[in-house]
Tab-separated table of C-alpha atoms in Angstrom:
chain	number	residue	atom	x	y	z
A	8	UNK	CA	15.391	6.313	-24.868
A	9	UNK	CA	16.495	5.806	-28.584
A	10	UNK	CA	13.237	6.814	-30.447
A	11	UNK	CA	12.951	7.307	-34.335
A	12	UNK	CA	10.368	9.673	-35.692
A	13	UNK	CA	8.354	6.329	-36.818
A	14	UNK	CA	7.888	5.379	-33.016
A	15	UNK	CA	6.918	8.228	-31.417
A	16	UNK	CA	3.367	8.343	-30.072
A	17	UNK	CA	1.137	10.812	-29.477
A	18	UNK	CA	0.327	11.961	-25.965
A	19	UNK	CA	-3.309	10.003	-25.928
A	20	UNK	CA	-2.254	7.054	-26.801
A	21	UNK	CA	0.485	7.288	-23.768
A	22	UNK	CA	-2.115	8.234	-21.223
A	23	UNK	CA	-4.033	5.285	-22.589
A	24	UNK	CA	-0.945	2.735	-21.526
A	25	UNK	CA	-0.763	4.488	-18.132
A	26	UNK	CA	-4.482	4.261	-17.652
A	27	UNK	CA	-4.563	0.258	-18.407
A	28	UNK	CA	-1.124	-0.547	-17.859
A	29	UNK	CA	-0.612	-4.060	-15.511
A	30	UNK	CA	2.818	-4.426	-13.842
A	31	UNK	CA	5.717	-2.011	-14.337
A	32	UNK	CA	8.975	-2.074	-13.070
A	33	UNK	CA	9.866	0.931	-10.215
A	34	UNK	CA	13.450	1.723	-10.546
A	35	UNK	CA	15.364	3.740	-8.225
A	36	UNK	CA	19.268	4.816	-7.790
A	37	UNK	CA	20.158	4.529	-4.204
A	38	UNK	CA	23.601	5.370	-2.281
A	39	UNK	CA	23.554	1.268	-2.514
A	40	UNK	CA	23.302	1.268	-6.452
A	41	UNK	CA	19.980	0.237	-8.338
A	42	UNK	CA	17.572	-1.085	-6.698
A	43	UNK	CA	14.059	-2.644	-8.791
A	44	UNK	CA	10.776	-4.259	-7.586
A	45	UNK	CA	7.984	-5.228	-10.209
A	46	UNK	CA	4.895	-3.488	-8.880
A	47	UNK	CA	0.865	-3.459	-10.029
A	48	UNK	CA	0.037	0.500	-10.465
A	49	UNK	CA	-2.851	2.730	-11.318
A	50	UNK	CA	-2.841	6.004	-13.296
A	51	UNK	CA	-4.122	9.175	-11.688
A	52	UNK	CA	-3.658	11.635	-13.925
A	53	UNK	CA	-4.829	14.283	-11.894
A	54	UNK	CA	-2.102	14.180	-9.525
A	55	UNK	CA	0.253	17.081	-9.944
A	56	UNK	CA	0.967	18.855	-13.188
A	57	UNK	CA	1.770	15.172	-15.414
A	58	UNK	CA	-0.717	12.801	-13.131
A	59	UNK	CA	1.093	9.978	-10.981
A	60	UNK	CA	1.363	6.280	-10.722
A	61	UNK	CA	0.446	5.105	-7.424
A	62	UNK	CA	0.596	1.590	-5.851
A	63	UNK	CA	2.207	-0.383	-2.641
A	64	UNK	CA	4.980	-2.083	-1.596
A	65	UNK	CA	5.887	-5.114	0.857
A	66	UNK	CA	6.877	-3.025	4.049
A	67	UNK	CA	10.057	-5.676	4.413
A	68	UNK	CA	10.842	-4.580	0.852
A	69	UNK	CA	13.380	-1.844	1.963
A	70	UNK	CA	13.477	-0.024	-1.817
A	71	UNK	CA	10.524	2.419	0.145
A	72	UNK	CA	12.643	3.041	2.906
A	73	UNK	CA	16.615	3.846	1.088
A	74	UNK	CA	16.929	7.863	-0.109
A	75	UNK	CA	16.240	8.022	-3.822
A	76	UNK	CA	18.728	9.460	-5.383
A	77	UNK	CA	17.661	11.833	-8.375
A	78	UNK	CA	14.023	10.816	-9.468
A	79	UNK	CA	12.509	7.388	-9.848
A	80	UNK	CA	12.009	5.620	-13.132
A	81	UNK	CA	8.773	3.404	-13.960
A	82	UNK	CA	8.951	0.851	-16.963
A	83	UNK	CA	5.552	0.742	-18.647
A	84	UNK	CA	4.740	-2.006	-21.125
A	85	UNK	CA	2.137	-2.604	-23.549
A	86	UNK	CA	1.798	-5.820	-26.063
A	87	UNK	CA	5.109	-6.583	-27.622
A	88	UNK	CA	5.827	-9.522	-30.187
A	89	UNK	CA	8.434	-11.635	-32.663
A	90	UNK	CA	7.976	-10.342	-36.222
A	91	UNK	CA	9.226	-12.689	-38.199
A	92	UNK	CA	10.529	-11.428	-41.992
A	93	UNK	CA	8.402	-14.117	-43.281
A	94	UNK	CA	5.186	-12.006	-42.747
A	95	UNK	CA	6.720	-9.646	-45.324
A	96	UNK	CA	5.443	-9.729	-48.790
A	97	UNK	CA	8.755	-7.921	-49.760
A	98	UNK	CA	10.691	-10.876	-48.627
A	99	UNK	CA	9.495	-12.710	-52.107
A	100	UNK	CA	10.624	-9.487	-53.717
A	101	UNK	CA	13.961	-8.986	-52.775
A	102	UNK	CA	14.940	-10.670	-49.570
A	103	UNK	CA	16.495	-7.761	-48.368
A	104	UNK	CA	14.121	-7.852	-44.548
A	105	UNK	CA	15.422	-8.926	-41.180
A	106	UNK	CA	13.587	-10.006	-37.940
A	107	UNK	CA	12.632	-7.510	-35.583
A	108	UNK	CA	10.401	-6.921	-32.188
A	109	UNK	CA	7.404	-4.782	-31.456
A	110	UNK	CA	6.827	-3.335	-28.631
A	111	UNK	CA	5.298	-0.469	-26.712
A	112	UNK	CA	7.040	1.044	-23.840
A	113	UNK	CA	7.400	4.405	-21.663
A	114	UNK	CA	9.800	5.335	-19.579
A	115	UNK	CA	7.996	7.160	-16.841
A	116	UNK	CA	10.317	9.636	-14.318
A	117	UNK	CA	9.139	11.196	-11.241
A	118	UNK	CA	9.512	11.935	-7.940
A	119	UNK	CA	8.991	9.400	-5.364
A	120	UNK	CA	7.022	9.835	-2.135
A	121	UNK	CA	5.999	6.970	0.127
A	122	UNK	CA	2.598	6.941	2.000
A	123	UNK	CA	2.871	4.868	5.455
A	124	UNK	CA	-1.179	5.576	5.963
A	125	UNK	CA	-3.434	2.851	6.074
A	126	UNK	CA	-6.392	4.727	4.511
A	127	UNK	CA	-4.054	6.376	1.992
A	128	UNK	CA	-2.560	2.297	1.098
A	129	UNK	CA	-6.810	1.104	1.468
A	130	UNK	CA	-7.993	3.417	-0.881
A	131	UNK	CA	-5.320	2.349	-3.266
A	132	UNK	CA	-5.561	-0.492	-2.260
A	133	UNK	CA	-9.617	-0.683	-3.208
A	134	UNK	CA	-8.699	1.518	-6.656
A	135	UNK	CA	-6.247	-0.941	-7.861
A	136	UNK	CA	-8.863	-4.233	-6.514
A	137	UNK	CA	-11.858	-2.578	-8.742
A	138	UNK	CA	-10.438	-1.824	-11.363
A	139	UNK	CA	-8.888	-5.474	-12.170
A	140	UNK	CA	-12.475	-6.954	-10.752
A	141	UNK	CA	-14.170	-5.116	-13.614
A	142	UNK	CA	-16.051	-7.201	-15.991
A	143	UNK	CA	-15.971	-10.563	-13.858
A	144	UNK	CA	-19.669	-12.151	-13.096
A	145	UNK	CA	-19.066	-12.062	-9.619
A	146	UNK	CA	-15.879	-9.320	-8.661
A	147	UNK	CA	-14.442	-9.527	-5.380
A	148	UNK	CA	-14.562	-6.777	-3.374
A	149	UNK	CA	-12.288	-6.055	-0.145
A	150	UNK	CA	-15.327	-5.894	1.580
A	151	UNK	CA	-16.011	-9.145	1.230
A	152	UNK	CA	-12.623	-9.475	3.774
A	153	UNK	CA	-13.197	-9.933	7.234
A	154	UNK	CA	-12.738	-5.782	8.436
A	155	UNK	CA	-9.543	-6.800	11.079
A	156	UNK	CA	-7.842	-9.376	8.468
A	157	UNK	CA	-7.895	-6.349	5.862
A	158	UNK	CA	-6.608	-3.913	8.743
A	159	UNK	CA	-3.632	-6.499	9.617
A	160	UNK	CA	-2.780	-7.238	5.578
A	161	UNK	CA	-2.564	-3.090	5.197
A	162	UNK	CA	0.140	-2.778	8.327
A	163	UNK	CA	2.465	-5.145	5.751
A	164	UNK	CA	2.181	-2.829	2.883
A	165	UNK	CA	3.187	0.901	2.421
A	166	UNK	CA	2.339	3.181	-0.568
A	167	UNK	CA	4.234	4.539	-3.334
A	168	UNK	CA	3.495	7.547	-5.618
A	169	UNK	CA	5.895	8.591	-8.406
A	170	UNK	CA	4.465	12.127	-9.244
A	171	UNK	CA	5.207	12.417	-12.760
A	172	UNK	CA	7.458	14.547	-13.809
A	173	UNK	CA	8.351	13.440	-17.632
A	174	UNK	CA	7.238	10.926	-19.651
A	175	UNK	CA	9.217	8.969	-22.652
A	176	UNK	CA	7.116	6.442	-25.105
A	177	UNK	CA	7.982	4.440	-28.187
A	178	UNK	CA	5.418	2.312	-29.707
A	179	UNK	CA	7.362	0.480	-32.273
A	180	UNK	CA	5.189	-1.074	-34.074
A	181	UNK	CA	6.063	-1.952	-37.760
A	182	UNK	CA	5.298	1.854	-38.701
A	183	UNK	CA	8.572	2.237	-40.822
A	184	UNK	CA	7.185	-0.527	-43.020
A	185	UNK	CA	5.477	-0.745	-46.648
A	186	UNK	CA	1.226	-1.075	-46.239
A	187	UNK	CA	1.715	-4.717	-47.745
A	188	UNK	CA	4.602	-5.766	-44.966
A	189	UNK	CA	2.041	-4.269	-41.956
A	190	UNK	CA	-0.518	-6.148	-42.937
A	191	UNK	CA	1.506	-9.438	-42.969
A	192	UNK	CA	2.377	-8.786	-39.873
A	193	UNK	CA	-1.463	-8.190	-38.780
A	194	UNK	CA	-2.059	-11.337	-40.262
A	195	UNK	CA	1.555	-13.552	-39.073
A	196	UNK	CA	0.612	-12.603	-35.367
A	197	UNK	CA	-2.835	-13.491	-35.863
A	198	UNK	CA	-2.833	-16.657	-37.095
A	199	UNK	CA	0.544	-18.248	-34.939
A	200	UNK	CA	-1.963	-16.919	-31.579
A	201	UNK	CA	1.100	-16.970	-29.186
A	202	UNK	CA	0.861	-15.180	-25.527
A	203	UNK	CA	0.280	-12.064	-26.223
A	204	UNK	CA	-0.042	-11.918	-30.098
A	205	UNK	CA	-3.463	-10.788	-30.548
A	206	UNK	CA	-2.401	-7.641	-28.785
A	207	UNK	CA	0.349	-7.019	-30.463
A	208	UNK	CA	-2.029	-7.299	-33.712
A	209	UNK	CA	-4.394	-4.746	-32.581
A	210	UNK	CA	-1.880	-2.442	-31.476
A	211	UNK	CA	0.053	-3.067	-35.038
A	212	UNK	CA	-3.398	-2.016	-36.445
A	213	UNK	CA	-4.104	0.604	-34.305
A	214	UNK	CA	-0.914	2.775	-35.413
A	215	UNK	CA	-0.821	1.826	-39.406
A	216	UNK	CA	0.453	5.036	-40.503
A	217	UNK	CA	-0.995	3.975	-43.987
A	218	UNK	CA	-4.414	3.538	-42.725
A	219	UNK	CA	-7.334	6.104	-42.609
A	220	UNK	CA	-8.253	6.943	-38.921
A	221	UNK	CA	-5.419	4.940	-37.444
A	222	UNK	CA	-1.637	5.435	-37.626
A	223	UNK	CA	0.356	7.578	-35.308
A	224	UNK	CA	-2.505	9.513	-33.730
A	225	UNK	CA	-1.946	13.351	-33.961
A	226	UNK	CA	1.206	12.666	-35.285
């Protein structure tokens, strides 16, 4: 990963994308070539010496089943965003800005190990339910499945485990720019309210190197 001293977080603020992280792609290099599958995970970071990510798999999805050659690769994503140059104060200075994209991202790398147990795949299963559920009125529970449909949906699914063995972040996130520029930025991705944007805000907010309290943490 190409990552400039501006970008680099510190290693809270990575735990914190592992621990509420949706989606991630699980990439692995098989005698076949690459082979990808978009998966929901959770963080346990007290699995082996760097935690895990642990989720499932459709058992037809053969990625579980082909030798992994070398370790597996997980792409984590946080908010990411259009900046537009337009945000920047210093455009009505001297025009000399260009578009760019934030984004937060880590590379996790690992070992892979499947888990063909049902109560291994349930209790991930359950982990992975809850924690999504959180904070609804009324959050659905698996128990609230009838016991035999739940057994039959489990045989269908197998579990996967990357036991971290490295980890590689960048949280670009305007960082390498002027106070003035950030907080256009703050401001340009709150007010246009796109998919994603107040995120991206936040996080821009979050890691102002220029602010007290925020900026790269520890860093």
């Amino acid at each position: 990963m190409y990552l400039p001293k501006h970008f680099v977080p510190d290693e809270a603020a990575v735990r914190d994308l592992l621990a509420e992280h949706g989606a991630s792609d699980l990439i692995t290099m098989t005698s076949e070539g690459l082979v990808a599958t978009l998966l929901p995970f959770e963080y346990d970071p007290d699995a082996g010496e760097h935690g895990a990510l642990i989720g499932h798999m459709a058992r037809g999805n053969d990625q579980w089943r082909r030798p992994v050659q070398g370790e597996a690769m997980v792409i984590v994503r946080g908010p990411e965003a259009y900046v537009t140059p337009s945000w920047y104060p210093a455009k009505e200075e001297h025009h000399r800005v260009v578009p760019t994209w934030n984004y937060i991202t880590a590379h996790v790398y690992g070992q892979l190990v499947v888990h063909d147990d049902p109560a291994w795949i349930e209790s991930q299963i359950r982990r992975l339910t809850d924690r999504h559920e959180a904070g609804r009125a009324d959050p659905w529970s698996v128990d609230q499945a009838p016991a035999k449909f739940v057994e039959r949906q489990l045989r269908g699914i197998v579990g996967v485990e990357v036991v971290i063995s490295r980890v590689e972040a960048k949280f670009k996130l305007s960082q390498n720019q002027p106070q003035g520029n950030i907080e256009g930025v703050v401001a340009g991705l709150e007010a246009r309210d796109r998919a994603g944007d107040a995120a991206a805000a936040a996080a821009v907010r979050a890691h102002n190197p220029h602010a007290a309290g925020t900026g790269r943490r520890g860093r």
